XYZ file of C-alpha atoms in Angstrom:
91
model
C -7.417 6.252 -8.219
C -6.290 2.606 -6.387
C -3.226 2.650 -3.968
C -1.872 -0.335 -2.480
C -0.342 0.437 1.518
C 1.719 -2.185 2.629
C 4.413 -1.750 5.338
C 7.568 -2.445 3.936
C 10.163 -1.141 6.919
C 11.375 -4.440 7.581
C 12.140 -5.402 4.569
C 9.403 -8.376 4.444
C 9.163 -8.692 -0.113
C 6.458 -11.972 1.606
C 3.882 -8.690 2.636
C 4.656 -7.106 -1.115
C 4.155 -10.838 -2.667
C 0.957 -11.199 -1.121
C -0.385 -8.017 -1.705
C 0.447 -8.729 -5.290
C -1.975 -11.997 -4.639
C -4.708 -10.125 -3.327
C -4.277 -7.400 -6.288
C -3.882 -10.043 -8.274
C -7.895 -12.283 -6.668
C -9.648 -9.232 -5.486
C -9.241 -8.393 -9.994
C -7.803 -4.934 -8.972
C -6.175 -3.202 -11.886
C -4.529 0.575 -12.290
C -2.784 0.944 -8.707
C -0.283 2.404 -7.060
C 2.145 0.821 -4.326
C 2.836 2.543 -1.665
C 5.650 1.668 0.819
C 8.284 3.013 3.116
C 11.012 1.735 2.036
C 13.545 2.115 -1.154
C 14.522 -1.237 -1.383
C 10.908 -2.632 -1.909
C 10.205 0.294 -4.282
C 13.192 -1.523 -6.340
C 11.886 -4.783 -6.259
C 8.451 -4.057 -7.572
C 10.194 -1.813 -9.979
C 11.407 -5.508 -11.039
C 8.083 -6.628 -11.817
C 7.190 -3.233 -13.345
C 4.636 -2.262 -10.982
C 5.170 1.138 -10.283
C 5.475 2.253 -6.238
C 5.438 5.645 -3.742
C 8.126 6.000 -0.913
C 6.347 7.154 2.122
C 8.046 7.878 5.258
C 5.192 6.328 7.451
C 1.870 5.278 7.391
C 0.903 8.682 8.240
C 1.957 9.912 4.985
C -1.227 7.931 3.576
C -3.212 11.189 4.283
C -1.457 13.335 1.818
C -1.513 10.822 -1.093
C -4.937 9.205 -0.898
C -8.141 11.629 -1.299
C -11.676 11.182 -0.161
C -13.009 9.415 -3.267
C -9.526 7.216 -3.867
C -10.280 3.271 -2.705
C -7.800 2.881 -0.455
C -6.273 -1.811 0.471
C -3.640 -1.400 3.188
C -1.397 -3.837 5.445
C 0.276 -2.438 8.115
C 0.349 -3.362 12.160
C 0.056 0.842 12.111
C -2.698 1.837 14.675
C -5.449 2.512 11.531
C -8.278 4.000 13.093
C -7.432 7.649 11.798
C -7.297 5.833 7.750
C -11.312 3.932 9.126
C -12.457 7.566 9.977
C -11.319 9.717 6.850
C -11.565 6.838 4.168
C -14.948 4.767 4.007
C -13.634 3.111 0.571
C -10.300 1.815 3.069
C -10.138 -1.942 3.328
C -7.468 -3.855 5.263
C -6.576 -7.390 3.911
């Protein structure tokens, strides 16, 4: 599975738009968005994109497995993500 995590706790939907543009440019298909607020889920639902609400970046560990591909955009410390998930890419 392919996941795109965007830190949306500041309600900056331009980050989501940037992630969607990134996915389009990289030809990433069949992905699931991971966000951390309900408003972002509504925003993505309007665009007919499925999303999962997380409490924070650390919840990625509960969803993503080592075989999954993870693209992420966050200002939080991503040291553990880089170590645990070699298939992760910060954009």
